[in-house]
């Protein structure tokens, strides 16, 4: 019999976090940039409670070519109906998790794009390969692969925000690990956004944040990862750990959402459906065991952000009810070098989905305070 390892996962261990469907299915060096954050006590004419302006919402796919694979990547674009003239582009990247999907950003995208102003705003939300409504091939997923995807997507001439990328006139909003991966790519000069917002940023996967990353644990993680990727037993273990409604509901109520009353049956049902898609277990196997972690320690996490000091504005949005360990990592960024602004909002690990209006307000405020990206 092959060697095996048993890892007991406590209810406090975060395995996933996300939302529900839409009907449609060479490094370079960045120059230091000067910028200012203007103090603002008002959002001007931003009023999410006002009658909704008509929006054009489209769902489409983009082909990612990677190691001989052609992967269909799902993305959705939000634009104000009838908008003409200058347009500022925002790329929103979902929190990496077992049930990650573009859905978590939809209401935030709608709130921001509907803002009445002199310049139109366009928001694009993209699913990660192996997650959401994108294809889920059996790749050797790790943080480098995910960073490579993000860079390839943004750099592609047929990317939906290509016109803004050509002149480095776009911003990136990311949640959880997605935010940290975007920061890493920017620090390394592979991306050149005008600004970055990191919403409830994280760097450690569910097991490493609880059990650590010493060599003995890494061996166990490797065994668990191999088992989850195996043909038959992998599906069995995946169904126990992730792909069952009881487990999803427990995770959402314990730490993904701050208020258990906000966890509805429709949310659980849609997340459960995501876990049944073909190839659904491959990215979770990597995420759960720490292979998608962009850094290996809190010190590296803070240092990553400090590398953006003086280069571009960076907003960090922490949450009032994040799990203790995740909250400590977010708080380590308060006052850190490279962090232009630090705010706290209601929520836990997925505030952009649970409290979209509040998060949209903070993100829009950041945009109007940032002289590099005036909407």
Short mmCIF file of C-alpha atoms in Angstrom, two decimals:
data_model
loop_
_atom_site.label_atom_id
_atom_site.label_comp_id
_atom_site.label_asym_id
_atom_site.label_seq_id
_atom_site.Cartn_x
_atom_site.Cartn_y
_atom_site.Cartn_z
CA UNK A 1 0.00 0.00 0.00
CA UNK A 2 1.26 3.48 -0.82
CA UNK A 3 2.26 5.65 2.15
CA UNK A 4 -0.45 7.98 3.39
CA UNK A 5 -0.89 10.81 5.84
CA UNK A 6 -3.91 11.90 7.79
CA UNK A 7 -4.34 15.59 8.50
CA UNK A 8 -7.22 16.54 10.75
CA UNK A 9 -8.74 19.82 9.63
CA UNK A 10 -10.38 21.86 12.41
CA UNK A 11 -13.55 23.79 11.75
CA UNK A 12 -11.56 27.01 12.06
CA UNK A 13 -9.35 26.06 9.12
CA UNK A 14 -10.29 28.13 6.07
CA UNK A 15 -10.65 26.01 2.99
CA UNK A 16 -12.57 28.31 0.67
CA UNK A 17 -14.53 31.50 0.09
CA UNK A 18 -16.62 32.98 -2.90
CA UNK A 19 -20.15 33.62 -4.70
CA UNK A 20 -22.63 32.55 -7.51
CA UNK A 21 -23.09 32.42 -11.36
CA UNK A 22 -23.95 34.84 -14.26
CA UNK A 23 -26.00 33.49 -17.09
CA UNK A 24 -23.21 32.72 -19.58
CA UNK A 25 -21.02 30.54 -18.97
CA UNK A 26 10.31 38.22 -19.57
CA UNK A 27 10.44 40.54 -16.60
CA UNK A 28 10.95 44.29 -16.92
CA UNK A 29 11.94 46.96 -14.44
CA UNK A 30 9.39 49.54 -13.35
CA UNK A 31 10.43 53.16 -13.10
CA UNK A 32 9.73 54.83 -9.78
CA UNK A 33 6.59 56.93 -10.02
CA UNK A 34 5.56 59.92 -7.96
CA UNK A 35 1.97 60.10 -6.83
CA UNK A 36 -0.24 61.65 -4.21
CA UNK A 37 -3.22 60.48 -2.22
CA UNK A 38 -5.57 63.42 -1.71
CA UNK A 39 -7.54 63.53 1.52
CA UNK A 40 -11.25 63.12 0.91
CA UNK A 41 -14.18 63.19 3.28
CA UNK A 42 -16.83 62.85 0.61
CA UNK A 43 -17.49 60.64 -2.37
CA UNK A 44 -18.87 63.53 -4.37
CA UNK A 45 -21.93 62.40 -6.31
CA UNK A 46 -21.30 58.70 -5.64
CA UNK A 47 -24.58 57.36 -4.27
CA UNK A 48 -25.15 53.61 -4.49
CA UNK A 49 -28.71 53.98 -3.26
CA UNK A 50 -29.71 56.14 -6.26
CA UNK A 51 -31.70 54.61 -9.16
CA UNK A 52 -29.46 52.26 -11.09
CA UNK A 53 -27.95 53.56 -14.32
CA UNK A 54 -28.22 51.05 -17.20
CA UNK A 55 -25.18 48.84 -17.58
CA UNK A 56 -23.85 46.67 -20.37
CA UNK A 57 -22.70 43.37 -18.91
CA UNK A 58 -21.03 40.81 -21.11
CA UNK A 59 -19.53 37.38 -20.44
CA UNK A 60 -16.84 36.02 -22.70
CA UNK A 61 -13.78 33.78 -22.79
CA UNK A 62 -10.09 34.28 -23.52
CA UNK A 63 -7.71 31.49 -24.51
CA UNK A 64 -4.65 31.07 -22.34
CA UNK A 65 -1.86 29.10 -24.01
CA UNK A 66 0.28 27.37 -21.38
CA UNK A 67 2.62 24.40 -21.78
CA UNK A 68 0.75 23.03 -24.77
CA UNK A 69 -2.65 23.60 -23.20
CA UNK A 70 -5.32 25.93 -24.54
CA UNK A 71 -7.34 26.98 -21.49
CA UNK A 72 -10.65 28.83 -21.85
CA UNK A 73 -10.63 31.65 -19.31
CA UNK A 74 -13.97 33.14 -18.29
CA UNK A 75 -14.27 36.89 -17.84
CA UNK A 76 -17.07 39.41 -17.49
CA UNK A 77 -17.06 43.08 -18.43
CA UNK A 78 -19.21 45.88 -16.99
CA UNK A 79 -19.63 49.20 -18.80
CA UNK A 80 -22.10 52.02 -18.54
CA UNK A 81 -24.67 51.83 -21.33
CA UNK A 82 -24.06 54.36 -24.08
CA UNK A 83 -20.76 55.55 -22.62
CA UNK A 84 -18.47 57.30 -25.09
CA UNK A 85 -15.14 59.03 -24.77
CA UNK A 86 -12.37 58.28 -22.27
CA UNK A 87 -12.69 55.09 -20.25
CA UNK A 88 -10.67 54.00 -17.22
CA UNK A 89 -10.26 50.25 -16.78
CA UNK A 90 -10.36 48.30 -13.53
CA UNK A 91 -9.36 44.63 -13.39
CA UNK A 92 -10.97 42.71 -10.52
CA UNK A 93 -9.46 39.35 -9.55
CA UNK A 94 -11.35 36.89 -7.32
CA UNK A 95 -10.01 35.57 -4.04
CA UNK A 96 -8.33 32.22 -4.68
CA UNK A 97 -10.32 29.50 -2.93
CA UNK A 98 -12.01 26.17 -3.51
CA UNK A 99 -15.12 27.93 -4.82
CA UNK A 100 -13.56 31.07 -6.28
CA UNK A 101 -15.62 32.81 -8.97
CA UNK A 102 -16.14 36.16 -10.68
CA UNK A 103 -19.45 36.34 -8.82
CA UNK A 104 -17.81 37.73 -5.69
CA UNK A 105 -16.98 41.02 -7.46
CA UNK A 106 -20.14 41.57 -9.53
CA UNK A 107 -22.03 43.88 -7.19
CA UNK A 108 -18.89 45.91 -6.47
CA UNK A 109 -18.27 46.26 -10.22
CA UNK A 110 -21.84 47.43 -10.77
CA UNK A 111 -21.64 50.00 -7.95
CA UNK A 112 -18.40 51.53 -9.21
CA UNK A 113 -19.20 51.53 -12.93
CA UNK A 114 -22.56 53.21 -12.30
CA UNK A 115 -20.78 56.16 -10.73
CA UNK A 116 -21.66 59.38 -12.56
CA UNK A 117 -18.55 61.30 -13.50
CA UNK A 118 -16.69 62.96 -16.35
CA UNK A 119 -14.79 59.79 -17.22
CA UNK A 120 -16.45 56.43 -17.74
CA UNK A 121 -15.27 53.46 -15.72
CA UNK A 122 -15.12 49.91 -17.04
CA UNK A 123 -14.66 46.85 -14.82
CA UNK A 124 -13.45 43.44 -15.97
CA UNK A 125 -13.61 40.43 -13.64
CA UNK A 126 -11.58 37.38 -14.64
CA UNK A 127 -11.72 33.82 -13.30
CA UNK A 128 -8.48 32.03 -12.51
CA UNK A 129 -7.53 28.95 -14.54
CA UNK A 130 -8.82 25.89 -12.72
CA UNK A 131 -11.46 27.89 -10.85
CA UNK A 132 -14.84 29.53 -11.35
CA UNK A 133 -16.17 29.16 -14.89
CA UNK A 134 -12.75 28.81 -16.52
CA UNK A 135 -11.45 25.46 -17.77
CA UNK A 136 -9.88 23.24 -15.09
CA UNK A 137 -7.07 21.23 -16.69
CA UNK A 138 -4.77 19.03 -14.60
CA UNK A 139 -1.81 21.42 -14.40
CA UNK A 140 0.90 21.59 -11.74
CA UNK A 141 -0.66 24.65 -10.14
CA UNK A 142 1.48 26.83 -7.89
CA UNK A 143 1.90 30.55 -7.18
CA UNK A 144 4.25 30.98 -10.15
CA UNK A 145 1.68 29.47 -12.54
CA UNK A 146 -1.04 31.78 -11.22
CA UNK A 147 1.23 34.81 -11.50
CA UNK A 148 2.20 33.77 -15.03
CA UNK A 149 -1.49 33.56 -15.95
CA UNK A 150 -2.26 37.02 -14.56
CA UNK A 151 0.69 38.57 -16.40
CA UNK A 152 -0.17 36.76 -19.65
CA UNK A 153 -3.81 37.84 -19.45
CA UNK A 154 -3.05 41.50 -18.79
CA UNK A 155 -0.23 41.62 -21.35
CA UNK A 156 -2.18 39.98 -24.17
CA UNK A 157 -3.10 42.22 -27.12
CA UNK A 158 -6.61 40.73 -27.05
CA UNK A 159 -7.09 41.24 -23.32
CA UNK A 160 -10.35 43.16 -22.62
CA UNK A 161 -8.36 45.97 -20.99
CA UNK A 162 -5.57 45.99 -23.61
CA UNK A 163 -6.11 49.64 -24.58
CA UNK A 164 -5.40 50.75 -21.01
CA UNK A 165 -2.51 48.34 -20.48
CA UNK A 166 -0.73 49.78 -23.52
CA UNK A 167 -0.39 53.09 -21.68
CA UNK A 168 -0.23 51.62 -18.15
CA UNK A 169 -3.54 53.25 -17.31
CA UNK A 170 -5.39 50.56 -15.37
CA UNK A 171 -5.85 49.52 -11.74
CA UNK A 172 -6.06 46.09 -10.13
CA UNK A 173 -8.41 45.10 -7.31
CA UNK A 174 -7.75 41.66 -5.82
CA UNK A 175 -8.94 39.65 -2.84
CA UNK A 176 -7.00 37.26 -0.60
CA UNK A 177 -4.10 35.48 -2.34
CA UNK A 178 -5.05 37.17 -5.63
CA UNK A 179 -4.10 40.56 -4.20
CA UNK A 180 -0.73 39.29 -2.99
CA UNK A 181 0.04 37.64 -6.33
CA UNK A 182 -0.77 40.92 -8.12
CA UNK A 183 1.50 42.81 -5.71
CA UNK A 184 4.30 40.29 -6.32
CA UNK A 185 3.99 40.59 -10.10
CA UNK A 186 4.00 44.39 -9.84
CA UNK A 187 6.99 44.47 -7.56
CA UNK A 188 8.90 42.27 -10.01
CA UNK A 189 8.08 44.67 -12.85
CA UNK A 190 5.84 42.22 -14.72
CA UNK A 191 2.74 44.39 -14.23
CA UNK A 192 2.55 48.19 -14.23
CA UNK A 193 -0.87 49.24 -12.91
CA UNK A 194 -1.60 52.79 -11.81
CA UNK A 195 -2.76 51.52 -8.41
CA UNK A 196 -3.57 48.32 -6.51
CA UNK A 197 -6.24 47.60 -3.91
CA UNK A 198 -5.74 44.50 -1.76
CA UNK A 199 -9.02 43.38 -0.16
CA UNK A 200 -8.56 41.09 2.88
CA UNK A 201 -5.11 40.08 1.54
CA UNK A 202 -3.71 36.69 2.53
CA UNK A 203 -0.56 34.72 1.79
CA UNK A 204 -0.90 31.36 3.61
CA UNK A 205 -3.18 28.52 2.49
CA UNK A 206 -5.69 26.88 4.85
CA UNK A 207 -3.35 24.18 6.20
CA UNK A 208 -0.09 26.19 6.38
CA UNK A 209 -1.74 29.05 8.28
CA UNK A 210 -2.88 26.56 10.94
CA UNK A 211 -0.08 23.98 11.00
CA UNK A 212 2.90 25.91 9.66
CA UNK A 213 5.36 25.14 6.86
CA UNK A 214 8.17 23.13 8.45
CA UNK A 215 9.66 20.20 6.55
CA UNK A 216 7.60 17.52 8.31
CA UNK A 217 4.36 19.32 7.51
CA UNK A 218 5.44 19.95 3.92
CA UNK A 219 5.88 16.18 3.53
CA UNK A 220 2.35 15.59 4.79
CA UNK A 221 0.97 18.33 2.55
CA UNK A 222 2.63 16.67 -0.42
CA UNK A 223 1.02 13.32 0.38
CA UNK A 224 -2.39 14.91 0.81
CA UNK A 225 -1.98 16.87 -2.41
CA UNK A 226 -1.02 13.74 -4.32
CA UNK A 227 -4.01 11.89 -2.94
CA UNK A 228 -6.42 14.68 -3.89
CA UNK A 229 -5.10 14.66 -7.46
CA UNK A 230 -5.36 10.86 -7.81
CA UNK A 231 -8.13 9.51 -10.11
CA UNK A 232 -10.53 7.67 -7.78
CA UNK A 233 -9.47 8.18 -4.19
CA UNK A 234 -8.88 11.86 -4.98
CA UNK A 235 -12.55 12.45 -5.74
CA UNK A 236 -13.55 10.57 -2.59
CA UNK A 237 -11.33 12.71 -0.37
CA UNK A 238 -12.32 15.90 -2.21
CA UNK A 239 -15.98 15.10 -1.59
CA UNK A 240 -15.28 14.72 2.12
CA UNK A 241 -13.15 17.84 2.54
CA UNK A 242 -14.72 20.26 0.08
CA UNK A 243 -17.49 19.09 -2.20
CA UNK A 244 -20.42 18.72 0.16
CA UNK A 245 -23.01 21.27 1.16
CA UNK A 246 -22.60 20.73 4.89
CA UNK A 247 -18.88 21.53 4.77
CA UNK A 248 -19.42 24.58 2.55
CA UNK A 249 -22.14 25.94 4.84
CA UNK A 250 -19.97 25.41 7.91
CA UNK A 251 -17.01 27.22 6.35
CA UNK A 252 -19.11 30.17 5.22
CA UNK A 253 -20.78 30.59 8.59
CA UNK A 254 -17.61 30.14 10.64
CA UNK A 255 -15.16 32.47 8.89
CA UNK A 256 -15.86 33.28 5.23
CA UNK A 257 -18.76 35.58 6.11
CA UNK A 258 -18.92 37.71 9.26
CA UNK A 259 -22.68 37.32 9.73
CA UNK A 260 -24.04 33.75 9.47
CA UNK A 261 -27.45 35.21 8.59
CA UNK A 262 -26.00 36.38 5.27
CA UNK A 263 -25.25 32.79 4.23
CA UNK A 264 -28.29 31.85 2.15
CA UNK A 265 -29.28 28.46 0.70
CA UNK A 266 -28.78 29.84 -2.82
CA UNK A 267 -25.17 30.78 -2.03
CA UNK A 268 -24.43 27.30 -0.68
CA UNK A 269 -26.11 25.64 -3.66
CA UNK A 270 -24.16 27.69 -6.20
CA UNK A 271 -20.85 27.04 -4.43
CA UNK A 272 -21.59 23.35 -4.27
CA UNK A 273 -22.22 23.32 -8.03
CA UNK A 274 -18.78 24.87 -8.59
CA UNK A 275 -17.16 21.98 -6.73
CA UNK A 276 -18.75 19.48 -9.13
CA UNK A 277 -17.25 20.92 -12.31
CA UNK A 278 -14.84 18.72 -14.27
CA UNK A 279 -11.32 19.06 -12.88
CA UNK A 280 -12.58 20.96 -9.83
CA UNK A 281 -10.16 19.38 -7.35
CA UNK A 282 -6.79 20.29 -8.89
CA UNK A 283 -6.45 23.92 -7.80
CA UNK A 284 -7.97 23.26 -4.34
CA UNK A 285 -5.36 20.51 -3.84
CA UNK A 286 -2.66 23.12 -4.39
CA UNK A 287 -4.38 25.91 -2.44
CA UNK A 288 -5.23 23.78 0.59
CA UNK A 289 -1.64 22.58 0.96
CA UNK A 290 0.12 25.91 0.40
CA UNK A 291 1.39 25.58 -3.18
CA UNK A 292 -0.42 28.77 -4.17
CA UNK A 293 1.17 30.80 -1.36
CA UNK A 294 3.05 33.72 -2.98
CA UNK A 295 5.40 34.10 0.02
CA UNK A 296 6.47 31.89 2.92
CA UNK A 297 6.30 34.17 5.97
CA UNK A 298 4.78 37.33 7.39
CA UNK A 299 8.14 39.04 6.98
CA UNK A 300 8.17 38.25 3.26
CA UNK A 301 4.52 39.38 3.01
CA UNK A 302 5.27 42.80 4.51
CA UNK A 303 8.50 43.11 2.52
CA UNK A 304 6.60 42.41 -0.70
CA UNK A 305 4.38 45.46 -0.14
CA UNK A 306 7.33 47.59 0.95
CA UNK A 307 8.86 47.00 -2.47
CA UNK A 308 6.11 49.18 -3.96
CA UNK A 309 7.04 52.20 -1.82
CA UNK A 310 7.11 55.32 -4.01
CA UNK A 311 6.06 53.42 -7.13
CA UNK A 312 2.26 53.46 -7.02
CA UNK A 313 -0.64 53.92 -4.57
CA UNK A 314 -1.64 50.78 -2.66
CA UNK A 315 -4.84 50.41 -0.62
CA UNK A 316 -5.20 47.60 1.91
CA UNK A 317 -8.72 46.79 3.11
CA UNK A 318 -8.77 44.75 6.31
CA UNK A 319 -11.92 43.34 7.92
CA UNK A 320 -13.33 43.59 11.43
CA UNK A 321 -14.12 39.89 11.82
CA UNK A 322 -11.46 38.03 9.88
CA UNK A 323 -10.25 34.81 11.53
CA UNK A 324 -7.57 35.52 14.13
CA UNK A 325 -4.58 34.27 12.13
CA UNK A 326 -5.65 35.94 8.88
CA UNK A 327 -6.45 39.16 10.73
CA UNK A 328 -2.93 39.22 12.20
CA UNK A 329 -1.43 39.06 8.70
CA UNK A 330 -3.65 41.91 7.49
CA UNK A 331 -2.79 44.01 10.55
CA UNK A 332 0.91 43.53 9.83
CA UNK A 333 0.35 45.80 6.82
CA UNK A 334 -1.08 48.67 8.88
CA UNK A 335 1.46 51.48 8.60
CA UNK A 336 3.81 49.29 6.56
CA UNK A 337 6.02 50.74 3.84
CA UNK A 338 4.40 50.61 0.43
CA UNK A 339 0.86 50.78 1.86
CA UNK A 340 -0.53 54.20 1.00
CA UNK A 341 -3.83 53.72 2.80
CA UNK A 342 -5.17 51.13 5.25
CA UNK A 343 -8.87 50.87 6.12
CA UNK A 344 -11.09 48.37 7.90
CA UNK A 345 -14.58 47.35 6.80
CA UNK A 346 -17.18 44.89 8.10
CA UNK A 347 -16.69 41.30 7.00
CA UNK A 348 -14.39 38.32 7.33
CA UNK A 349 -12.57 36.73 4.36
CA UNK A 350 -14.93 37.82 1.57
CA UNK A 351 -16.11 41.39 2.33
CA UNK A 352 -16.50 42.30 -1.35
CA UNK A 353 -19.26 39.71 -1.60
CA UNK A 354 -20.86 40.04 1.82
CA UNK A 355 -20.73 43.86 2.04
CA UNK A 356 -20.34 45.01 -1.59
CA UNK A 357 -21.66 48.55 -1.12
CA UNK A 358 -19.22 49.29 1.71
CA UNK A 359 -16.28 47.84 -0.20
CA UNK A 360 -17.28 49.67 -3.41
CA UNK A 361 -17.42 52.93 -1.45
CA UNK A 362 -13.88 52.46 -0.12
CA UNK A 363 -12.54 51.45 -3.52
CA UNK A 364 -14.16 54.38 -5.28
CA UNK A 365 -12.90 56.75 -2.59
CA UNK A 366 -9.41 55.39 -3.20
CA UNK A 367 -9.76 56.07 -6.93
CA UNK A 368 -10.83 59.68 -6.48
CA UNK A 369 -8.07 60.28 -3.91
CA UNK A 370 -5.41 58.87 -6.21
CA UNK A 371 -4.10 61.52 -8.57
CA UNK A 372 -2.62 58.82 -10.81
CA UNK A 373 -6.07 57.49 -11.70
CA UNK A 374 -8.75 60.17 -11.75
CA UNK A 375 -12.20 58.85 -12.71
#
